[in-house]
Tab-separated table of C-alpha atoms and ligand atoms in Angstrom:
chain	number	residue	atom	x	y	z
U	10	UNK	CA	8.532	-10.329	53.490
U	11	UNK	CA	10.875	-13.105	54.396
U	12	UNK	CA	13.956	-12.431	56.521
U	13	UNK	CA	16.950	-12.047	54.262
U	14	UNK	CA	19.335	-11.070	57.025
U	15	UNK	CA	22.272	-13.403	57.541
U	16	UNK	CA	22.439	-14.691	61.129
U	17	UNK	CA	25.108	-17.347	60.838
U	18	UNK	CA	28.174	-17.485	58.646
U	19	UNK	CA	27.402	-19.440	55.472
U	20	UNK	CA	30.986	-20.631	55.405
U	21	UNK	CA	31.690	-21.746	58.982
U	22	UNK	CA	28.397	-21.415	60.854
U	23	UNK	CA	29.580	-18.926	63.478
U	24	UNK	CA	27.039	-16.298	64.598
U	25	UNK	CA	27.814	-13.168	62.580
U	26	UNK	CA	28.288	-9.580	63.750
U	27	UNK	CA	26.358	-6.762	62.080
U	28	UNK	CA	28.979	-4.084	61.506
U	29	UNK	CA	30.786	-2.050	58.854
U	30	UNK	CA	33.588	-4.233	57.455
U	31	UNK	CA	37.204	-3.061	57.773
U	32	UNK	CA	37.787	-2.905	54.009
U	33	UNK	CA	36.582	0.649	53.357
U	34	UNK	CA	32.931	-0.364	53.000
U	35	UNK	CA	30.446	2.158	54.395
U	36	UNK	CA	27.440	-0.093	55.023
U	37	UNK	CA	26.651	-2.421	57.881
U	38	UNK	CA	27.113	-6.041	56.747
U	39	UNK	CA	26.989	-9.464	58.363
U	40	UNK	CA	30.643	-10.098	59.205
U	41	UNK	CA	31.911	-13.424	60.558
U	42	UNK	CA	34.142	-12.885	63.608
U	43	UNK	CA	35.723	-16.295	63.070
U	44	UNK	CA	36.608	-16.616	59.362
U	45	UNK	CA	36.081	-12.907	58.526
U	46	UNK	CA	33.755	-13.604	55.613
U	47	UNK	CA	31.574	-10.604	54.733
U	48	UNK	CA	28.048	-11.593	53.665
U	49	UNK	CA	26.466	-9.215	51.176
U	50	UNK	CA	22.690	-9.056	50.812
U	51	UNK	CA	21.623	-7.349	47.591
U	52	UNK	CA	18.269	-6.770	45.907
U	53	UNK	CA	16.534	-9.682	44.214
U	54	UNK	CA	15.228	-9.619	40.676
U	55	UNK	CA	11.683	-10.821	39.933
U	56	UNK	CA	11.032	-11.513	36.243
U	57	UNK	CA	7.761	-12.204	34.492
U	58	UNK	CA	5.605	-11.721	31.423
U	59	UNK	CA	2.394	-10.081	30.243
U	60	UNK	CA	1.155	-12.917	27.985
U	61	UNK	CA	-1.422	-11.678	25.483
U	62	UNK	CA	-3.730	-13.792	23.313
U	63	UNK	CA	-4.679	-12.703	19.784
U	64	UNK	CA	-8.004	-11.222	20.960
U	65	UNK	CA	-6.243	-8.935	23.464
U	66	UNK	CA	-7.020	-10.952	26.575
U	67	UNK	CA	-4.225	-11.355	29.108
U	68	UNK	CA	-3.237	-14.548	30.906
U	69	UNK	CA	-3.354	-14.515	34.696
U	70	UNK	CA	-2.571	-17.284	37.180
U	71	UNK	CA	-4.435	-17.931	40.443
U	72	UNK	CA	-1.764	-18.613	43.036
U	73	UNK	CA	-1.670	-22.030	44.698
U	74	UNK	CA	1.152	-20.963	47.012
U	75	UNK	CA	1.817	-18.410	49.713
U	76	UNK	CA	2.161	-15.509	49.838
U	77	UNK	CA	-1.179	-14.348	48.419
U	78	UNK	CA	-2.704	-17.808	48.010
U	79	UNK	CA	-5.801	-17.592	45.805
U	80	UNK	CA	-4.929	-14.179	44.385
U	81	UNK	CA	-4.295	-13.575	40.683
U	82	UNK	CA	-0.928	-12.739	39.199
U	83	UNK	CA	0.966	-12.405	35.978
U	84	UNK	CA	3.455	-15.285	35.673
U	85	UNK	CA	6.578	-14.106	37.503
U	86	UNK	CA	9.152	-15.239	39.990
U	87	UNK	CA	12.688	-14.903	41.265
U	88	UNK	CA	15.387	-15.013	38.637
U	89	UNK	CA	17.753	-17.972	39.017
U	90	UNK	CA	21.511	-17.963	38.752
U	91	UNK	CA	22.927	-18.644	35.297
U	92	UNK	CA	19.868	-17.452	33.417
U	93	UNK	CA	19.046	-14.218	31.616
U	94	UNK	CA	16.076	-12.038	32.561
U	95	UNK	CA	14.184	-13.187	29.466
U	96	UNK	CA	14.959	-16.843	30.103
U	97	UNK	CA	13.759	-16.439	33.692
U	98	UNK	CA	10.536	-14.778	32.564
U	99	UNK	CA	9.945	-17.555	30.017
U	100	UNK	CA	10.666	-20.239	32.626
U	101	UNK	CA	8.205	-18.733	35.098
U	102	UNK	CA	5.564	-18.503	32.376
U	103	UNK	CA	6.069	-22.169	31.575
U	104	UNK	CA	6.180	-23.304	35.228
U	105	UNK	CA	3.139	-21.345	36.401
U	106	UNK	CA	0.931	-21.498	33.323
U	107	UNK	CA	2.308	-24.086	30.925
U	108	UNK	CA	1.795	-21.387	28.323
U	109	UNK	CA	3.575	-21.340	24.976
U	110	UNK	CA	4.790	-17.834	24.208
U	111	UNK	CA	6.904	-15.756	21.916
U	112	UNK	CA	8.906	-13.345	24.082
U	113	UNK	CA	8.521	-9.635	23.345
U	114	UNK	CA	10.224	-6.462	24.558
U	115	UNK	CA	10.669	-5.344	28.141
U	116	UNK	CA	7.488	-3.564	29.229
U	117	UNK	CA	7.890	-2.542	32.868
U	118	UNK	CA	10.693	-2.200	35.376
U	119	UNK	CA	9.633	-1.410	38.929
U	120	UNK	CA	12.005	-0.629	41.777
U	121	UNK	CA	10.802	-1.756	45.202
U	122	UNK	CA	13.654	-0.119	47.062
U	123	UNK	CA	12.258	-0.613	50.564
U	124	UNK	CA	11.646	-4.313	49.883
U	125	UNK	CA	14.999	-4.872	48.178
U	126	UNK	CA	13.540	-6.119	44.885
U	127	UNK	CA	13.325	-5.080	41.234
U	128	UNK	CA	10.434	-6.456	39.188
U	129	UNK	CA	10.626	-6.706	35.391
U	130	UNK	CA	7.835	-7.759	33.038
U	131	UNK	CA	8.233	-8.589	29.355
U	132	UNK	CA	5.449	-8.467	26.814
U	133	UNK	CA	4.757	-11.883	25.367
U	134	UNK	CA	2.526	-13.233	22.619
U	135	UNK	CA	0.625	-16.421	23.421
U	136	UNK	CA	1.001	-19.062	20.706
U	137	UNK	CA	-1.850	-21.192	22.061
U	138	UNK	CA	-4.815	-20.709	24.377
U	139	UNK	CA	-4.378	-24.172	25.842
U	140	UNK	CA	-2.593	-23.982	29.186
U	141	UNK	CA	-1.172	-26.455	31.661
U	142	UNK	CA	-1.077	-24.866	35.120
U	143	UNK	CA	1.823	-26.065	37.230
U	144	UNK	CA	1.846	-26.799	40.949
U	145	UNK	CA	2.086	-23.089	41.733
U	146	UNK	CA	-1.253	-22.239	40.108
U	147	UNK	CA	-4.814	-23.235	41.042
U	148	UNK	CA	-6.141	-21.976	37.743
U	149	UNK	CA	-4.930	-20.168	34.638
U	150	UNK	CA	-7.200	-18.191	32.342
U	151	UNK	CA	-7.487	-15.261	29.984
U	152	UNK	CA	-8.990	-11.946	31.050
U	153	UNK	CA	-10.291	-9.029	29.004
U	154	UNK	CA	-9.685	-5.636	30.625
U	155	UNK	CA	-13.202	-5.450	32.101
U	156	UNK	CA	-12.866	-8.976	33.501
U	157	UNK	CA	-9.607	-8.453	35.377
U	158	UNK	CA	-10.107	-9.049	39.127
U	159	UNK	CA	-8.369	-5.784	40.005
U	160	UNK	CA	-9.089	-6.125	43.733
U	161	UNK	CA	-7.905	-9.720	43.781
U	162	UNK	CA	-4.460	-9.201	42.266
U	163	UNK	CA	-1.582	-10.642	44.265
U	164	UNK	CA	0.972	-7.875	43.938
U	165	UNK	CA	1.084	-4.104	43.417
U	166	UNK	CA	3.587	-4.496	40.602
U	167	UNK	CA	1.164	-6.781	38.739
U	168	UNK	CA	-1.526	-4.126	39.152
U	169	UNK	CA	0.811	-1.348	37.969
U	170	UNK	CA	1.944	-3.365	34.970
U	171	UNK	CA	-1.519	-4.550	33.903
U	172	UNK	CA	-2.940	-1.043	34.204
U	173	UNK	CA	-0.255	0.331	31.870
U	174	UNK	CA	-0.660	-2.612	29.522
U	175	UNK	CA	-4.355	-1.892	28.975
U	176	UNK	CA	-3.734	1.867	28.712
U	177	UNK	CA	-1.112	1.276	26.031
U	178	UNK	CA	-3.275	-1.314	24.273
U	179	UNK	CA	-6.159	1.183	24.113
U	180	UNK	CA	-3.777	3.696	22.530
U	181	UNK	CA	-2.339	1.082	20.220
U	182	UNK	CA	1.179	2.094	21.243
U	183	UNK	CA	3.200	0.118	23.753
U	184	UNK	CA	5.960	1.926	25.622
U	185	UNK	CA	8.403	1.019	28.348
U	186	UNK	CA	7.387	1.880	31.899
U	187	UNK	CA	10.046	2.576	34.518
U	188	UNK	CA	8.420	3.003	37.923
U	189	UNK	CA	9.326	3.216	41.586
U	190	UNK	CA	7.047	1.507	44.087
U	191	UNK	CA	6.590	2.906	47.592
U	192	UNK	CA	4.360	1.446	50.313
U	193	UNK	CA	2.156	4.521	49.841
U	194	UNK	CA	2.230	4.427	46.026
U	195	UNK	CA	-1.055	4.851	44.204
U	196	UNK	CA	-1.465	2.094	41.671
Y	223	ZN	ZN1	32.692	-17.758	59.196
């Protein structure tokens, strides 16, 4: 996990103080003793897709970047400013896999409270099985359930989401899965 704490004021560069601001706030924040700017650090949103081909296989990307270089993931990444969650998920799918998709409904929302992130995955229908992996992927391919490299997945939330995807697919009924991840969570 990268350090998201603010050490220097983003406005004037002065070393900040970690204290409760004087404005009625109750949490410790990075407060600039010089220009009095309060720096808020809030959870980040990670958005992605579960892209499915017409035969039921799911697209996974082999990561060409850290963290988890060489591990497999669903296309996902940090949401950017000025985009919607669906647009972010579509962008990540294009950047990491070069996959053409039709966006579907929200499938999973996973709180990672201790990490300060929320991960959201949308179902997506692949419109082609020809992919163009971007710089962030070593390889992109389709996996049937019994081919998924479960022990080589990059992130717990990918594991949690894929597991529910195949459970729902087997039942022929896709739901929405709202989950909370803990470091000790079973997958
Ligand atoms: Zn300042």
